[in-house]
Amino acid sequence: MIRETFKMAVGWVDDRLGLSATLGPMLRHLVPHDARWWYVFGSATLCAFMIQVVSGVALAFAYSPSATDAYPTLQFITHDAPFGNFLRGLHYFGASAMVLMVGLHMAQVFLFGSYKFPREMNWMTGVLLLGFVLLMGFTGQLLRWDQTAVWSVVVAAEQAGRIPLIGEWVARFTLGGQTLGGATLNRFFAIHVFIVPALTFAFIGLHLLLVLRHGVAEPPKVGEPVDPRTYRANYQALLKKSGRPFWPDAAWRDVVFCVGMIAAVALLALVFGPPELGKPPDPSIIEANPRPDWYLLWYFAVLALLPHGTEKVFMVFGPLTVGLLLILLPFLAPSGERSPLRRPWAVVGILLTVTVIGALWVVGRKSPWSPNFSPEPLTAKIVGATSGPVFVGAQLFQEKSCIDCHLVEGIGGRRGPDLTYIADNLKRSDMIIRIVNGGVNMPSYGATLKPGELENLVAFLETRTKH
Amino acid sequence: MNENSLDPSQPCREPTREELTRRLFLGKISLGLAGVGAAIVTLPVIGFIFAPLFRREPGVWRTVGAAGDFKIGETSAVVFLDASPLPWAGMTAKTAAWLRRTSDQEFIAFAINCSHLGCPVRWQPSARLFMCPCHGGVYYEDGSVAAGPPPSPLARYPVRVQGGKVQIQTRPIEIQRA
């Protein structure tokens, strides 16, 4: 009796809301029977977005988006609020998962040639969604509102300033005025919490609508190129012959993968927790070492490694060119073979992208271009003298910050060459020329070394030999 | 029954020229009115959001210490407030500069922002160099570029000595342009 009543109530609600009538055909739309595990990354990205929405809304219950209060509220969330540490971790690793999944989804679509006719707009809306994901990642890091966040805003404004004609306006818009201040955090909060998520929701809706309209692309087969004149008819015939309803025949894999991803994100949040907050957001604390989160660390490396004089052009036209190439990709190769076996350049492109970004990421983590501001002192064993010119030269090597940029037996910075065995490579006269004149990445010490200091410094460097 | 009424049992007929004109008019007036409604809401919103772009804050002289606090030939960090901080700005209203005393009455105040991407440069007194932690930019003690990617010298603040006090005039963060 109760069961019947419940069923009637559910039926009434379903009838009046039209849920089954509206969502049913969408859920049961036919998909190619062999669209299997390669196809789970899109729904995993959506799942990661939902983690972000849920954990973000929860964090907003305590987070105060004010320049004065944000830092203490984050301290409260992290250290005092029940589940606060976990939720911040969930939000952080959820963002990482979203970036990772959107990258995998994009790589799969590219390799399978699924961006070709008639799914050009699926790809283009996806590229915009990639941009929104990265923008959410960056603005999210700023909402952490510690010292790194504050300096990241300045770095972003400086990059925006390079845009021709409107650069300074964009930079001032980013800062929220002429300098950092009360307005800065508020606008990033509005962008991160309202504007970008609203755009993301809208474009996810459009993206899914286009998936329904054009169907899930079948796995590519060698020798079956896309021909816009026949593709749609062939695709419909394929679905009619061997298509499976999305729910539940294909959806179960999405569910399994998503739940696995949620478990992984939760585990990471539990084990590692959220990123530790840095120093307070006080722009007058000069001892800062701002670094972006991992997914933008490779770009941080690019900005350090650009040849001199090119950064002004690159900062604007680099991302613009990549964005335009991605958006226009379907028009560059709108038809033809989809199989990666017949598109070796597509495979090379993915491998090259992964390798370059991976290599830049590794370099970005080490940041060898940054001086080491607190190197360990050189030991007496390394110096090999306790008095005399060599000893004094070693002292000068540390006092004059040479050690901040050069390694000696593993101690020091990595900005310049390792000087452990410099005497094997440079003659005394060459050392003097380098020290006095400097170079592209080394300051000239000609004017700052007192008489006698240069001789002592060179005396120390001359001991740096294997023999 | 009125011939314009919607009766599903009646076969569809071609609309008359008069009906087409009327529909066209109604369509256009609806779109126009919607545009007016949207403009009423969005124009103030745009003005509100973009106002900081057009706000020019006059430089304000901030005292950073007594002249006697700074030794000739030395460079030290000084902290002062921005020109007109918002009430909730808190510590973000603070900024710093590197103040160098070059003679009895002359000072130079350098912005702490690296001209490459704005990171805060540090003064290394024994090396007499400013070094940037982000991408390895280096500047000499006069603010000129010594090494690395910075495209221009460190920006400077106007400085004056009044009544034995050193004062720095606030200014916007220097934005490098294309």
XYZ file of C-alpha atoms in Angstrom, chain A:
467
model
C 0.000 0.000 0.000
C 2.732 2.440 1.025
C 4.814 1.353 -1.929
C 1.929 1.935 -4.327
C 1.254 5.358 -2.855
C 4.928 6.259 -3.148
C 5.017 5.102 -6.768
C 1.917 7.154 -7.528
C 3.474 10.229 -5.917
C 6.689 9.800 -7.882
C 4.669 9.265 -11.055
C 2.652 12.427 -10.377
C 5.787 14.511 -9.817
C 7.439 13.033 -12.901
C 4.383 13.712 -15.017
C 3.987 17.305 -13.870
C 7.691 18.110 -14.126
C 8.137 16.113 -17.314
C 11.436 14.704 -16.143
C 11.255 11.328 -17.871
C 9.724 12.891 -20.955
C 12.486 15.512 -21.207
C 15.571 13.795 -19.802
C 14.714 10.232 -20.815
C 15.455 10.603 -24.542
C 18.647 12.493 -23.671
C 19.872 9.788 -21.338
C 18.921 7.009 -23.715
C 20.379 8.585 -26.848
C 22.326 6.067 -28.879
C 26.100 6.024 -28.746
C 28.526 3.856 -30.724
C 28.873 0.433 -29.087
C 32.668 0.673 -28.996
C 32.841 4.088 -27.267
C 34.386 2.729 -24.068
C 37.055 3.762 -21.583
C 38.678 6.363 -23.830
C 35.454 8.350 -23.528
C 35.315 8.840 -19.773
C 37.449 11.989 -19.489
C 34.746 14.460 -20.541
C 32.312 13.312 -17.877
C 35.206 13.156 -15.395
C 35.881 16.846 -16.087
C 32.225 17.612 -15.401
C 32.430 15.534 -12.233
C 35.516 17.470 -11.078
C 33.635 20.709 -11.777
C 30.796 19.513 -9.546
C 33.345 18.768 -6.772
C 34.525 22.370 -7.168
C 31.003 23.776 -7.033
C 30.032 21.794 -3.936
C 33.292 22.330 -2.013
C 33.442 25.968 -3.163
C 29.947 26.711 -1.902
C 30.834 25.104 1.424
C 34.026 27.169 1.735
C 32.058 30.333 0.959
C 30.107 29.776 4.187
C 33.227 30.812 6.131
C 35.460 32.627 3.643
C 35.275 36.382 3.840
C 36.274 38.029 0.555
C 37.750 41.106 2.154
C 41.362 42.187 1.923
C 41.494 42.401 5.709
C 39.582 39.257 6.652
C 40.313 36.704 3.944
C 43.640 35.571 5.413
C 42.357 35.027 8.970
C 39.223 33.271 7.701
C 41.416 30.946 5.649
C 43.492 30.256 8.768
C 40.237 29.478 10.577
C 38.989 27.200 7.790
C 42.322 25.387 7.622
C 43.075 24.944 11.294
C 39.848 25.297 13.308
C 36.678 24.673 11.297
C 35.395 21.075 11.342
C 36.201 19.483 7.933
C 37.669 22.842 6.854
C 41.118 21.437 6.148
C 39.594 18.558 4.184
C 37.296 20.837 2.177
C 40.153 23.149 1.222
C 42.149 20.093 0.186
C 39.172 18.790 -1.783
C 38.853 22.136 -3.559
C 42.579 22.244 -4.340
C 42.915 18.669 -5.589
C 39.531 18.963 -7.334
C 40.953 21.884 -9.307
C 44.022 19.816 -10.145
C 41.790 16.928 -11.256
C 39.737 19.273 -13.418
C 42.834 20.616 -15.177
C 44.174 17.095 -15.653
C 40.861 15.694 -16.940
C 40.188 18.549 -19.325
C 43.708 18.033 -20.719
C 43.164 14.286 -21.152
C 39.724 14.839 -22.707
C 41.176 17.319 -25.161
C 44.098 15.050 -26.052
C 41.698 12.118 -26.650
C 39.391 14.195 -28.839
C 42.383 15.495 -30.789
C 43.955 12.056 -31.254
C 40.636 10.515 -32.331
C 40.044 13.360 -34.783
C 36.656 13.938 -33.168
C 36.924 17.684 -33.733
C 36.344 17.214 -37.462
C 33.003 17.612 -39.262
C 30.327 17.959 -37.892
C 31.687 18.502 -34.376
C 33.682 21.678 -34.966
C 31.616 23.664 -32.466
C 31.950 20.897 -29.858
C 35.719 21.428 -30.061
C 35.523 25.220 -30.052
C 33.251 25.365 -27.007
C 35.621 22.870 -25.381
C 38.595 25.158 -26.011
C 36.700 28.011 -24.347
C 35.936 25.704 -21.406
C 39.663 24.914 -21.140
C 40.282 28.654 -20.889
C 37.634 28.988 -18.164
C 39.180 26.092 -16.224
C 42.621 27.714 -16.297
C 41.135 31.090 -15.381
C 39.326 29.509 -12.439
C 42.551 27.822 -11.371
C 44.493 31.084 -11.461
C 41.836 33.212 -9.758
C 41.377 30.463 -7.163
C 45.037 30.650 -6.249
C 44.605 34.401 -5.727
C 41.684 33.834 -3.348
C 44.183 32.036 -1.085
C 45.133 35.656 -0.387
C 48.519 35.130 1.121
C 51.743 36.773 0.047
C 52.081 34.600 -3.074
C 48.530 35.495 -4.096
C 49.187 39.211 -3.721
C 52.333 39.092 -5.862
C 50.636 36.847 -8.410
C 48.102 39.639 -8.972
C 50.954 42.045 -9.679
C 52.565 39.542 -12.080
C 49.211 39.097 -13.851
C 48.754 42.871 -14.120
C 52.252 43.296 -15.529
C 51.560 40.672 -18.175
C 48.225 42.290 -19.013
C 50.065 45.591 -19.400
C 51.883 44.195 -22.433
C 48.640 44.004 -24.457
C 48.884 46.636 -27.188
C 46.708 49.771 -26.776
C 44.522 48.582 -23.889
C 47.243 46.957 -21.782
C 47.341 49.526 -19.014
C 43.535 49.531 -18.692
C 43.470 45.742 -18.380
C 46.281 45.910 -15.826
C 44.443 48.534 -13.732
C 41.254 46.476 -14.025
C 43.196 43.471 -12.713
C 44.569 45.405 -9.762
C 41.251 47.104 -9.093
C 42.892 50.516 -9.247
C 46.322 52.111 -9.331
C 47.820 49.772 -6.733
C 47.016 46.626 -4.821
C 44.405 47.266 -2.190
C 40.928 46.667 -0.844
C 39.313 46.324 -4.277
C 41.771 43.742 -5.602
C 40.514 40.638 -3.814
C 36.842 41.529 -4.260
C 37.030 41.534 -8.024
C 38.882 38.211 -8.133
C 36.269 36.769 -5.797
C 33.476 37.957 -8.120
C 35.306 36.570 -11.162
C 36.123 33.231 -9.504
C 32.819 32.629 -7.781
C 30.242 34.202 -10.100
C 31.427 35.155 -13.554
C 33.632 32.244 -14.610
C 31.432 29.518 -13.057
C 28.356 31.054 -14.744
C 30.166 31.033 -18.079
C 31.371 27.494 -17.391
C 27.828 26.290 -16.609
C 26.524 27.951 -19.780
C 29.214 26.512 -22.021
C 28.982 23.044 -20.435
C 25.260 23.178 -21.287
C 26.035 24.186 -24.860
C 28.805 21.569 -25.099
C 26.427 18.817 -23.946
C 23.687 20.056 -26.252
C 26.134 19.756 -29.135
C 27.093 16.237 -28.017
C 23.416 15.315 -28.214
C 22.975 17.060 -31.551
C 25.976 15.535 -33.324
C 26.333 12.354 -31.271
C 29.373 10.851 -29.596
C 32.059 10.357 -32.232
C 32.696 6.715 -33.008
C 36.244 5.440 -32.428
C 38.250 6.141 -35.577
C 39.068 3.380 -38.018
C 41.932 3.390 -40.485
C 40.700 3.999 -44.018
C 37.379 5.544 -42.964
C 37.977 9.270 -43.504
C 35.399 11.903 -42.683
C 33.530 13.002 -45.792
C 31.068 15.819 -44.974
C 28.777 14.657 -47.806
C 28.242 11.186 -46.352
C 29.318 11.338 -42.719
C 25.947 12.050 -41.100
C 24.127 9.331 -43.020
C 26.861 6.808 -42.256
C 26.855 7.778 -38.579
C 23.080 7.354 -38.292
C 23.321 3.978 -40.044
C 26.044 2.933 -37.605
C 23.891 3.905 -34.611
C 20.894 2.125 -36.069
C 22.944 -1.005 -36.621
C 24.957 -1.262 -33.424
C 24.285 1.799 -31.224
C 23.715 1.404 -27.503
C 21.691 3.659 -25.198
C 23.990 5.978 -23.263
C 22.200 5.090 -20.029
C 23.224 2.674 -18.714
C 25.307 0.882 -21.373
C 27.946 3.592 -21.675
C 27.268 5.674 -18.571
C 28.376 2.973 -16.121
C 32.001 3.451 -17.190
C 31.680 7.208 -16.595
C 30.227 6.548 -13.147
C 32.964 4.051 -12.224
C 35.730 6.402 -13.390
C 34.178 9.463 -11.718
C 33.743 7.697 -8.396
C 37.360 6.502 -8.629
C 38.466 10.069 -9.309
C 36.403 11.440 -6.406
C 37.966 8.810 -4.130
C 41.465 9.747 -5.330
C 40.810 13.470 -4.820
C 39.391 12.834 -1.339
C 42.346 10.624 -0.442
C 44.834 13.243 -1.578
C 42.935 15.889 0.404
C 43.045 13.685 3.498
C 46.681 12.671 3.198
C 48.282 15.876 1.952
C 45.705 18.515 2.886
C 45.453 21.913 1.214
C 48.471 23.990 0.227
C 49.886 25.732 3.266
C 49.132 29.425 3.486
C 52.163 31.627 2.963
C 53.035 34.851 4.756
C 50.226 37.419 5.242
C 49.151 39.459 2.186
C 51.255 42.461 3.112
C 52.845 43.998 -0.012
C 55.469 45.679 2.155
C 56.983 42.311 3.171
C 59.714 42.144 0.566
C 60.977 38.627 1.282
C 58.605 36.915 -1.131
C 59.065 34.063 -3.541
C 55.832 33.902 -5.566
C 55.183 30.748 -7.579
C 51.994 29.686 -9.396
C 50.211 26.403 -8.649
C 51.526 23.341 -10.494
C 49.306 23.674 -13.560
C 50.764 27.076 -14.436
C 54.313 26.397 -13.266
C 55.388 25.490 -16.803
C 54.306 28.932 -18.037
C 56.239 30.543 -15.178
C 59.293 28.703 -16.588
C 58.549 29.954 -20.112
C 58.599 33.547 -18.881
C 62.011 32.997 -17.299
C 63.561 31.213 -20.268
C 62.416 33.522 -23.068
C 65.276 35.085 -25.019
C 66.007 38.660 -24.008
C 63.803 41.212 -25.675
C 61.145 38.753 -26.787
C 59.011 38.646 -23.663
C 56.969 41.734 -24.548
C 55.886 40.114 -27.799
C 55.547 36.615 -26.401
C 53.462 37.479 -23.338
C 50.665 38.718 -25.565
C 51.058 36.897 -28.841
C 52.189 33.548 -27.368
C 48.949 32.691 -25.539
C 46.918 34.433 -28.279
C 48.518 32.306 -31.003
C 48.053 29.064 -29.053
C 44.422 29.982 -28.300
C 43.682 30.881 -31.925
C 45.363 27.722 -33.234
C 43.296 25.601 -30.870
C 40.054 27.387 -31.740
C 40.727 27.212 -35.480
C 41.979 23.614 -35.480
C 38.716 22.195 -36.951
C 39.054 24.560 -39.894
C 42.686 23.608 -40.456
C 41.786 19.909 -40.756
C 37.992 19.726 -41.176
C 37.767 16.317 -42.834
C 39.832 13.306 -43.870
C 41.366 10.538 -41.796
C 40.579 10.446 -38.090
C 42.698 7.513 -37.025
C 45.914 8.497 -35.218
C 47.604 5.686 -37.166
C 47.121 7.774 -40.310
C 47.833 11.107 -38.561
C 51.373 10.708 -37.234
C 51.769 14.460 -36.827
C 48.839 14.492 -34.418
C 50.613 11.887 -32.283
C 53.876 13.816 -32.542
C 52.006 17.008 -31.570
C 50.584 15.444 -28.409
C 53.903 13.836 -27.441
C 55.736 17.082 -28.081
C 53.207 19.112 -26.067
C 53.373 16.702 -23.131
C 57.189 16.561 -23.272
C 57.662 20.322 -23.527
C 55.141 21.123 -20.784
C 56.576 18.324 -18.624
C 60.159 19.528 -19.101
C 59.175 23.138 -18.404
C 57.276 21.978 -15.329
C 60.347 20.176 -13.971
C 62.511 23.244 -14.655
C 59.828 25.485 -13.154
C 59.860 23.474 -9.926
C 63.615 23.892 -9.604
C 63.556 27.528 -10.811
C 67.304 27.536 -11.433
C 67.061 31.120 -12.720
C 66.107 32.389 -9.271
C 68.946 33.352 -6.944
C 69.346 31.308 -3.780
C 68.936 34.025 -1.150
C 69.901 31.852 1.810
C 72.642 29.482 0.716
C 74.527 27.396 3.225
C 77.995 28.782 3.963
C 80.953 27.167 2.248
C 82.662 24.799 4.684
C 86.353 24.962 5.542
C 86.774 21.618 3.752
C 85.328 23.037 0.533
C 87.336 26.245 0.774
C 90.528 24.357 1.591
C 92.102 27.247 3.502
C 91.593 29.015 6.813
C 93.541 32.142 5.999
C 95.234 33.903 3.104
C 93.894 35.057 -0.291
C 91.960 31.827 -0.988
C 90.123 32.060 2.338
C 89.402 35.779 1.864
C 88.306 35.105 -1.723
C 85.853 32.442 -0.490
C 84.462 34.954 2.023
C 84.036 37.491 -0.763
C 82.389 34.846 -2.941
C 79.673 34.640 -0.300
C 79.507 38.333 0.704
C 79.210 39.564 -2.867
C 76.311 37.154 -3.502
C 78.286 35.158 -6.102
C 77.128 32.092 -4.184
C 73.482 33.139 -4.649
C 73.812 32.291 -8.343
C 76.701 29.809 -8.594
C 77.182 26.341 -7.133
C 80.398 25.235 -5.510
C 80.349 21.561 -4.588
C 76.581 21.534 -4.398
C 76.259 24.694 -2.288
C 74.740 27.903 -3.668
C 72.356 28.918 -6.436
C 71.859 27.615 -9.952
C 71.301 30.840 -11.856
C 74.811 30.793 -13.371
C 77.282 28.044 -14.236
C 78.491 25.574 -11.610
C 81.906 26.858 -10.525
C 83.068 23.716 -8.714
C 85.738 23.071 -11.379
C 85.832 26.478 -13.025
C 89.645 26.621 -13.011
C 89.682 23.643 -15.415
C 87.690 25.657 -17.958
C 88.736 29.276 -17.538
C 92.126 30.901 -17.365
C 92.833 33.556 -14.746
C 92.566 36.339 -17.332
C 89.178 35.006 -18.541
C 87.885 34.882 -14.964
C 88.893 38.500 -14.435
C 87.164 39.588 -17.647
C 83.952 37.790 -16.664
C 83.899 39.190 -13.143
C 84.742 42.761 -14.141
C 82.506 42.993 -17.224
C 79.661 40.623 -16.347
C 77.385 39.232 -19.059
C 73.758 38.912 -20.103
C 72.807 37.102 -16.920
C 75.632 38.287 -14.674
C 76.152 41.752 -13.269
C 79.442 43.545 -13.752
C 81.463 43.668 -10.535
C 84.078 46.052 -11.917
C 82.721 49.017 -9.988
C 81.853 47.274 -6.736
C 85.023 45.283 -5.979
C 87.667 47.177 -4.072
C 91.341 46.942 -5.015
C 92.680 43.582 -3.892
C 89.232 41.972 -3.672
C 89.300 40.865 -7.293
C 92.687 39.172 -6.780
C 91.414 37.312 -3.708
C 88.226 36.226 -5.468
C 90.195 34.910 -8.426
C 92.630 33.192 -6.058
C 89.726 31.252 -4.593
C 88.293 30.394 -8.011
C 91.683 29.195 -9.216
C 91.569 26.482 -6.539
C 88.343 25.120 -8.034
C 89.817 22.279 -10.046
C 89.482 18.477 -10.179
C 93.205 18.021 -9.652
